[in-house]
Amino acid sequence: MDTGNWDISVKTIGEPDQFEGFILASSASKYQLSSYKTNSDQIVDHNIHFVAQTTSNEKTIEALKEFNPINNAFMLVKFPNGAQQKVAMYDDGLHGDNLANDGLFGGDFKATEAGGYNVQINAYGRNPNGTPFFRTSEHFVPVIEQKISMNAKNANAFSISENRLNITMNVDNQAKSSNDRYRIIAEVWGQSATDKNMQPVSWISTITDVTKGQLNIELDGRWIAMANVAGNFELRNLRVEDAEHFIPLISRKSLGLKVASLPKAASKAFNGEITQEMLMGKRPTEKAVNKAGARLLLVHGYCSSDVWGPYAGQFASSSTFYDLNQNRTHDDFAQRIKNFGAAYSSFGVVAHSQGGAASLHLYTYYWSGLDNSSGNRLIQSVGTPYSGTPLAGNLAAIGDVFGVGCGVNSNLTTSGAASWLAGIPTWARNRVNYNTTSFATKWWRYDYCSIATDLFLSDPEDGVTEKSRGQLSGGINRGHKTGWCHTLSMRDPGQTSDSSRNADMSANANR
């Protein structure tokens, strides 16, 4: 659409029931709107703060060095109960917007109830050439109750075996149910045995629940020996997050760690070998039960149809996981894969879309048949938006490709994915082999996978996942292919139907 003033009329056919609609308009202008949430404490009765500014698809814009197109901006906030609130944004240096008149606008609103908030940011003004500037951006913000808190000044630790140290934190748990789970992320530091300076020992990321008013995490004593520390232990950059949205409920820059006894391994000379137990914890003892043999699990994604079923015959010794047309958090999804795979002695995974993230989550936080498998590639994925997709929030309503009837999934939004990835360690990412695809391009036509989603995605993309957001830092990139789209209903063939890639994944998969 050319820049300028346009009049648009929408005509209905017949007399339909009242409904909400929207108009999608895109411009060839190089000026864009960038907006983002600045705080992570998405908790009831806390303020949610956003900033917005002009950016460009060019590396430099000489005009914007002295000219900012935005004259005014505001947020339109839709609360979980359906109420709406218009919130002004300011460029006065007083609303978390850095300096006055620097082009960065800021504003906030109070989250008065738990649930999902839809935030639309509107920005108006004029471009340097005098043409009007109008842009909007959309955000989905989950807000939760403050279910857990901690007043203790110290955590306590004691040896539970020759290798393992148990770290206990006393908490006040206001959760209404006993199955609320939390992700704990923390750095362990200690005083060097040689120069008395504080040294990093280990980084911990685990999921657990509250037991008798306590959160418990474990540390392998060999990390202490490796770091050559002797005392004055503390936890740094501690975060206790809910396990659904990964929203921090407890944050401490530093928390003292009183150690009653250290495991024997902490005082032994470190032999230089970092073992699986040091990274993943002690493997639980498995019950002797009859299970089927090793398998390759074919795992679909969010709100999915049967994307693997028609092609399951292209994968040797495979079983297809089915939880179709559902909206699951990464944690819930991971445990469903685990339970399905429990029928087999071991398994590897080939996953589509969210299934790749859920499988990585499973390998990071839970013991399963993945840990018993052997082969060249533990987890393989295609079209997984590891860094989220702009379609996963309230824009999921736009088309039949992503989420109709399934609702918003905060883990797949760009901000939610970043929160989740912040707790995924490198050793787990190293076991993921990922593939991305995008539409084929022809010089004589307008190219896309889905015309409905194309306006919201940056090329190259597959109709849901942008190539840039399908990358997994620390993972193994198996390449990008053109001519394949995210699902079977898009313009180019669906990426799960690629027999060449399927043959390669089958031949190299763990089982």
XYZ file of C-alpha atoms in Angstrom:
511
model
C 0.000 0.000 0.000
C 1.319 3.435 -0.922
C 1.896 5.971 1.837
C -0.940 8.503 2.241
C -4.498 8.904 3.520
C -6.854 6.089 2.588
C -10.609 5.627 3.072
C -11.637 2.018 3.625
C -15.218 0.750 3.743
C -16.278 -2.738 4.813
C -19.610 -4.105 3.613
C -21.330 -7.086 5.196
C -23.449 -9.570 3.326
C -26.852 -10.132 4.906
C -27.364 -9.445 8.589
C -24.670 -11.296 10.518
C -24.498 -11.503 14.281
C -22.385 -8.833 15.915
C -18.704 -9.671 15.764
C -15.264 -8.083 16.113
C -13.126 -7.663 13.022
C -9.891 -6.054 11.950
C -8.203 -4.643 8.880
C -4.608 -5.528 8.029
C -2.651 -2.875 6.176
C 1.034 -2.799 5.344
C 3.168 -0.077 3.795
C 6.348 -0.100 1.760
C 7.726 2.631 4.029
C 11.121 1.977 5.584
C 9.917 3.366 8.935
C 8.725 0.790 11.452
C 7.496 0.691 15.047
C 9.461 -1.184 17.672
C 7.844 -1.759 21.071
C 8.592 -4.038 23.987
C 7.826 -4.722 27.641
C 10.592 -3.599 29.984
C 9.768 -5.528 33.188
C 9.351 -9.224 33.892
C 7.287 -9.065 37.118
C 3.962 -9.848 35.451
C 2.164 -10.213 38.773
C -1.250 -9.043 39.958
C -1.177 -5.450 41.337
C 2.170 -4.747 39.638
C 2.578 -2.209 36.838
C 3.325 -3.462 33.327
C 5.595 -1.043 31.447
C 6.092 -0.680 27.692
C 8.257 1.539 25.510
C 7.966 2.286 21.783
C 10.160 3.964 19.214
C 10.725 4.238 15.471
C 13.103 1.828 13.794
C 13.869 0.970 10.196
C 14.531 -1.985 7.976
C 17.662 -0.165 6.842
C 20.924 -0.244 8.747
C 21.074 3.545 9.004
C 18.579 6.328 8.435
C 20.214 9.708 8.183
C 16.865 11.498 8.587
C 16.093 9.830 11.925
C 19.278 11.111 13.503
C 17.594 14.464 13.924
C 13.950 13.627 13.247
C 11.518 11.305 14.996
C 8.276 10.492 13.153
C 6.234 9.784 16.314
C 4.255 12.742 17.686
C 2.054 10.815 20.090
C 1.488 7.231 21.190
C -0.847 5.275 23.413
C -1.616 1.729 24.552
C -5.016 0.108 24.182
C -5.139 -2.544 26.908
C -7.723 -5.309 26.936
C -7.997 -6.918 30.377
C -8.785 -10.608 30.977
C -12.378 -9.703 31.898
C -12.862 -7.950 28.558
C -12.613 -4.377 29.851
C -10.487 -1.937 27.835
C -8.292 0.934 28.947
C -6.520 3.580 26.881
C -3.133 4.495 28.385
C -1.138 7.488 27.170
C 2.580 7.092 26.434
C 5.063 9.944 26.903
C 8.454 11.060 25.666
C 9.223 13.287 28.653
C 11.945 11.336 30.425
C 9.575 10.625 33.340
C 7.860 7.441 32.186
C 10.719 4.997 31.853
C 11.474 6.465 28.425
C 15.108 7.439 28.942
C 15.497 11.135 28.012
C 12.873 13.723 27.127
C 12.298 14.179 23.374
C 14.639 11.340 22.420
C 11.992 9.499 20.394
C 11.399 6.781 22.993
C 7.847 6.771 24.399
C 6.953 5.004 27.664
C 3.846 4.163 29.650
C 2.437 1.587 32.039
C -0.799 0.146 33.408
C -1.659 -1.790 36.568
C -2.460 -5.480 36.199
C -5.509 -5.799 38.441
C -6.313 -9.468 37.806
C -4.662 -12.692 36.720
C -4.977 -13.822 33.123
C -4.002 -12.729 29.633
C -3.771 -9.052 28.636
C -3.820 -7.907 25.027
C -1.845 -4.714 24.489
C -2.003 -2.761 21.237
C 0.438 0.134 20.886
C -0.596 2.916 18.502
C 1.885 5.520 17.251
C 1.042 8.588 15.129
C 3.142 11.283 13.495
C 4.793 12.345 10.218
C 7.701 11.037 8.225
C 10.577 13.366 7.297
C 8.984 13.920 3.876
C 5.730 15.134 5.492
C 3.623 12.043 4.825
C 1.569 10.677 7.749
C 3.007 8.000 10.013
C 0.731 5.451 11.725
C 1.843 2.115 13.105
C 0.492 -0.439 15.573
C 2.075 -3.370 17.369
C 0.465 -6.178 19.339
C 1.523 -7.886 22.560
C 0.158 -10.644 24.755
C 1.025 -10.396 28.468
C 0.192 -13.229 30.887
C -0.202 -12.117 34.504
C -0.195 -14.480 37.503
C -0.826 -14.312 41.250
C 2.050 -13.979 43.701
C 1.720 -17.611 44.771
C 5.039 -17.912 46.537
C 7.379 -15.599 48.457
C 10.584 -15.821 50.477
C 11.667 -13.751 53.454
C 14.668 -15.832 54.471
C 18.080 -14.154 54.281
C 19.883 -17.424 53.696
C 19.469 -20.804 52.069
C 20.739 -23.938 53.790
C 22.707 -26.838 52.364
C 23.854 -30.268 53.502
C 25.421 -33.370 51.993
C 23.020 -36.161 50.947
C 25.591 -38.504 49.373
C 29.271 -38.661 48.483
C 28.603 -36.532 45.404
C 25.436 -34.545 46.040
C 24.705 -31.351 48.003
C 21.064 -30.491 48.767
C 20.192 -26.786 48.859
C 17.023 -25.824 50.721
C 15.107 -22.539 50.603
C 12.269 -21.854 53.029
C 9.307 -20.216 51.285
C 5.794 -19.032 52.017
C 3.514 -20.904 49.636
C 0.095 -19.383 48.968
C -0.714 -21.781 46.113
C -4.266 -23.085 46.131
C -3.213 -26.515 44.884
C -0.302 -28.794 45.679
C 0.743 -29.309 42.048
C 2.070 -25.808 41.407
C 5.542 -26.195 39.964
C 8.413 -23.743 39.854
C 11.573 -23.314 37.821
C 14.604 -22.304 39.841
C 17.592 -20.662 38.162
C 20.655 -19.680 40.172
C 24.412 -19.298 40.091
C 26.452 -20.903 42.893
C 29.530 -18.989 44.024
C 32.183 -19.689 46.622
C 35.433 -18.301 47.996
C 38.596 -19.446 46.245
C 40.806 -21.716 48.314
C 43.903 -19.959 46.984
C 43.324 -16.191 46.747
C 40.065 -15.802 48.746
C 38.292 -14.120 45.818
C 34.735 -15.176 45.001
C 34.603 -17.761 42.214
C 31.684 -19.106 40.143
C 31.015 -22.768 40.896
C 28.012 -23.799 38.849
C 24.789 -22.668 37.185
C 21.580 -24.461 38.112
C 18.273 -24.647 36.252
C 15.672 -27.101 37.512
C 11.933 -27.536 37.948
C 10.510 -28.632 41.285
C 7.574 -28.097 43.628
C 7.176 -26.958 47.222
C 7.598 -29.725 49.807
C 6.794 -28.914 53.440
C 7.354 -25.219 52.876
C 10.680 -25.722 51.139
C 12.144 -25.611 47.655
C 15.029 -28.042 47.159
C 17.701 -28.121 44.483
C 20.823 -30.223 44.194
C 24.437 -29.512 43.271
C 27.118 -32.041 42.414
C 30.103 -31.689 44.744
C 32.532 -32.166 41.879
C 31.699 -28.664 40.632
C 33.002 -27.371 43.973
C 36.208 -29.373 43.563
C 36.582 -28.171 39.962
C 36.216 -24.512 41.036
C 38.625 -25.046 43.960
C 36.483 -23.129 46.434
C 36.457 -23.704 50.151
C 33.625 -21.723 51.754
C 31.591 -18.526 51.957
C 29.052 -19.935 49.512
C 26.180 -17.918 48.084
C 23.501 -18.016 45.400
C 23.552 -15.197 42.866
C 20.964 -14.041 40.326
C 18.394 -16.338 41.881
C 15.004 -16.557 40.156
C 12.033 -18.680 41.160
C 9.552 -18.721 38.285
C 6.212 -20.371 37.641
C 6.647 -23.341 35.308
C 3.909 -22.289 32.856
C 4.918 -18.794 31.744
C 8.397 -18.529 33.392
C 7.465 -15.327 35.202
C 9.800 -14.547 38.148
C 7.994 -14.688 41.494
C 11.142 -14.461 43.624
C 14.287 -12.629 42.511
C 17.461 -12.127 44.538
C 20.763 -10.719 43.347
C 22.440 -12.543 46.196
C 21.353 -15.046 48.845
C 23.692 -16.417 51.498
C 24.196 -20.183 51.555
C 24.875 -21.809 54.936
C 26.527 -25.192 54.336
C 26.277 -27.669 57.211
C 28.275 -30.387 55.443
C 29.853 -30.835 52.032
C 29.852 -34.071 50.018
C 33.159 -35.926 49.971
C 33.568 -35.245 46.249
C 33.930 -31.523 47.013
C 37.244 -32.083 48.787
C 38.727 -34.554 46.319
C 40.965 -33.547 43.442
C 38.854 -33.075 40.317
C 39.823 -35.551 37.586
C 38.895 -33.215 34.722
C 35.890 -35.196 33.446
C 32.471 -33.489 33.453
C 30.000 -36.351 33.757
C 26.316 -36.687 32.915
C 25.532 -36.781 36.637
C 27.286 -33.442 37.153
C 25.148 -31.873 34.415
C 21.816 -33.627 34.871
C 21.743 -35.011 38.391
C 21.595 -38.568 39.630
C 19.656 -40.865 37.322
C 16.694 -42.434 39.158
C 16.531 -46.187 39.561
C 14.110 -47.633 37.030
C 11.635 -50.319 37.977
C 12.048 -53.637 36.191
C 8.973 -53.666 33.935
C 8.354 -55.096 30.509
C 8.536 -52.382 27.858
C 8.458 -52.339 24.104
C 11.766 -51.823 22.333
C 13.512 -48.680 21.198
C 11.414 -46.290 19.109
C 11.495 -43.011 17.244
C 8.680 -40.716 18.382
C 7.087 -38.424 15.796
C 5.815 -35.386 17.689
C 3.508 -32.699 16.275
C 3.183 -29.104 17.444
C 0.748 -26.574 18.870
C -2.923 -26.802 17.853
C -1.859 -29.331 15.262
C -3.530 -31.624 12.798
C -2.002 -35.012 12.026
C 1.126 -33.665 10.314
C 3.199 -36.856 10.660
C 0.568 -39.589 10.233
C 0.532 -39.636 6.410
C 4.339 -39.877 6.342
C 4.987 -42.157 9.321
C 5.962 -44.927 6.938
C 9.044 -42.910 5.984
C 10.457 -43.394 9.495
C 11.723 -46.799 10.607
C 10.679 -48.155 14.020
C 8.538 -45.110 14.747
C 5.442 -44.313 16.800
C 3.344 -41.195 16.353
C 2.452 -39.054 19.363
C -1.095 -37.708 19.227
C -2.463 -34.771 21.206
C -4.096 -32.986 18.291
C -5.710 -29.538 18.271
C -4.526 -28.689 21.779
C -2.878 -25.714 23.451
C -0.201 -26.930 25.890
C 2.552 -25.129 27.748
C 6.062 -26.410 27.078
C 6.077 -28.062 30.514
C 2.728 -29.812 30.079
C 3.607 -30.844 26.519
C 6.972 -32.253 27.654
C 5.393 -34.412 30.343
C 2.851 -35.782 27.856
C 5.694 -36.826 25.543
C 7.418 -38.419 28.527
C 4.300 -40.378 29.502
C 3.695 -41.540 25.930
C 7.318 -42.632 25.595
C 7.228 -44.518 28.907
C 5.884 -47.553 27.029
C 9.260 -47.934 25.294
C 12.664 -48.815 26.664
C 14.161 -45.785 24.916
C 13.285 -43.253 22.257
C 14.537 -40.394 20.113
C 12.349 -37.598 18.756
C 11.567 -36.076 15.384
C 9.380 -33.053 16.093
C 7.451 -30.396 14.224
C 6.861 -26.824 15.419
C 6.319 -26.573 19.208
C 7.094 -30.265 19.537
C 10.791 -29.423 19.166
C 10.740 -26.959 22.062
C 8.711 -29.358 24.218
C 11.199 -32.168 23.531
C 14.130 -29.925 24.468
C 12.256 -28.955 27.643
C 11.732 -32.654 28.427
C 15.408 -33.478 27.998
C 16.450 -30.515 30.141
C 14.192 -31.024 33.146
C 12.935 -34.630 33.304
C 14.352 -38.135 33.033
C 12.765 -40.128 30.231
C 13.443 -42.669 27.515
C 15.444 -39.962 25.726
C 18.207 -40.553 28.262
C 18.358 -44.280 27.434
C 18.534 -43.845 23.671
C 21.472 -44.223 21.307
C 22.181 -42.996 17.801
C 23.481 -39.922 16.010
C 20.750 -37.374 16.785
C 18.761 -37.264 20.019
C 16.225 -34.566 19.054
C 15.495 -33.429 15.499
C 13.047 -30.674 14.663
C 11.628 -28.839 11.691
C 9.861 -25.495 11.793
C 10.262 -25.005 15.553
C 10.108 -21.320 16.628
C 12.671 -21.639 19.426
C 12.685 -17.834 19.778
C 8.915 -17.577 19.340
C 6.735 -16.273 16.539
C 4.808 -12.994 16.239
C 1.722 -15.095 15.465
C 1.585 -16.793 18.857
C -0.001 -13.924 20.788
C -3.270 -12.215 20.007
C -2.427 -12.312 16.296
C -3.181 -16.038 16.400
C -6.754 -15.051 15.604
C -5.898 -13.991 12.065
C -5.946 -17.253 10.170
C -6.629 -20.922 9.894
C -2.949 -21.813 10.078
C -2.077 -21.081 13.635
C -4.320 -21.467 16.596
C -7.954 -21.097 15.639
C -9.935 -22.492 18.536
C -6.823 -23.202 20.599
C -6.166 -19.819 22.214
C -2.980 -17.933 22.929
C 0.199 -19.768 23.961
C 2.548 -17.473 25.865
C 5.527 -19.861 25.532
C 5.475 -19.295 21.769
C 5.368 -15.504 21.859
C 8.707 -13.818 21.231
C 8.968 -12.540 24.808
C 7.707 -15.791 26.345
C 10.154 -17.856 24.315
C 13.025 -15.647 25.481
C 12.006 -16.220 29.104
C 11.886 -19.982 28.548
C 15.212 -20.144 26.690
C 16.935 -18.236 29.503
C 16.803 -21.425 31.572
C 17.834 -23.944 28.903
C 21.509 -24.947 29.354
C 24.023 -25.368 26.560
C 24.514 -29.095 27.205
C 20.825 -29.673 26.395
C 20.798 -27.392 23.336
C 23.811 -29.294 21.983
C 21.601 -32.373 21.527
C 19.107 -30.648 19.208
C 19.369 -30.825 15.404
C 17.045 -28.277 13.811
C 15.792 -27.519 10.305
C 14.022 -24.450 8.894
C 12.208 -23.817 5.634
C 10.585 -20.998 3.665
C 8.515 -20.454 0.537
C 9.921 -20.664 -2.968
C 10.426 -17.301 -4.703
C 9.612 -16.449 -8.320
C 10.395 -13.089 -9.873
C 7.001 -12.701 -11.556
C 4.741 -13.151 -8.504
C 4.116 -12.107 -4.911
C 5.543 -14.957 -2.838
C 4.303 -16.220 0.513
C 3.360 -19.368 2.421
C 0.228 -17.866 3.946
C -1.085 -14.544 2.675
C -2.848 -14.036 6.033
C 0.337 -14.287 8.105
C 2.822 -12.828 5.633
C 2.249 -9.246 6.823
C 3.395 -10.125 10.330
C 6.511 -12.144 9.532
C 9.955 -11.210 8.291
C 11.319 -13.102 5.291
C 12.426 -15.794 4.966
C 9.615 -17.588 6.798
C 7.440 -20.686 6.468
C 4.080 -19.080 7.222
C 4.517 -19.418 11.004
C 8.211 -19.560 11.868
C 10.731 -16.990 10.690
C 14.116 -18.428 9.792
C 15.798 -16.047 12.258
C 13.552 -17.175 15.134
C 13.879 -20.838 14.190
C 17.572 -20.815 15.113
C 18.672 -22.367 18.401
C 21.912 -21.016 19.832
C 23.969 -24.023 20.890
C 21.979 -26.393 18.697
C 23.102 -28.022 15.434
C 21.759 -26.290 12.338
C 20.882 -28.894 9.702
C 20.101 -26.305 7.076
C 17.387 -24.207 5.475
C 15.355 -25.360 2.454
C 13.105 -23.287 0.248
C 9.876 -24.462 -1.334
C 8.391 -25.873 1.891
C 5.822 -24.285 4.216
C 4.880 -24.877 7.844
C 1.670 -26.837 7.254
C 0.088 -28.873 4.502
C -2.617 -26.273 3.796
C -0.231 -23.495 2.709
C 0.875 -22.562 -0.805
C 3.988 -24.750 -0.973
C 4.072 -28.344 0.341
C 4.142 -28.875 4.105
C 7.610 -29.326 5.568
C 6.736 -32.662 7.225
C 6.058 -34.151 3.767
C 9.660 -33.718 2.566
C 10.627 -37.353 1.920
C 14.312 -36.501 1.418
C 14.661 -34.801 4.794
C 12.484 -37.469 6.444
C 14.785 -40.203 5.154
C 17.821 -38.377 6.530
C 16.165 -37.826 9.915
C 15.075 -41.462 10.138
C 18.544 -42.782 9.265
C 20.286 -40.633 11.882
C 17.719 -40.623 14.682
C 18.303 -41.934 18.173
C 16.077 -44.803 19.260
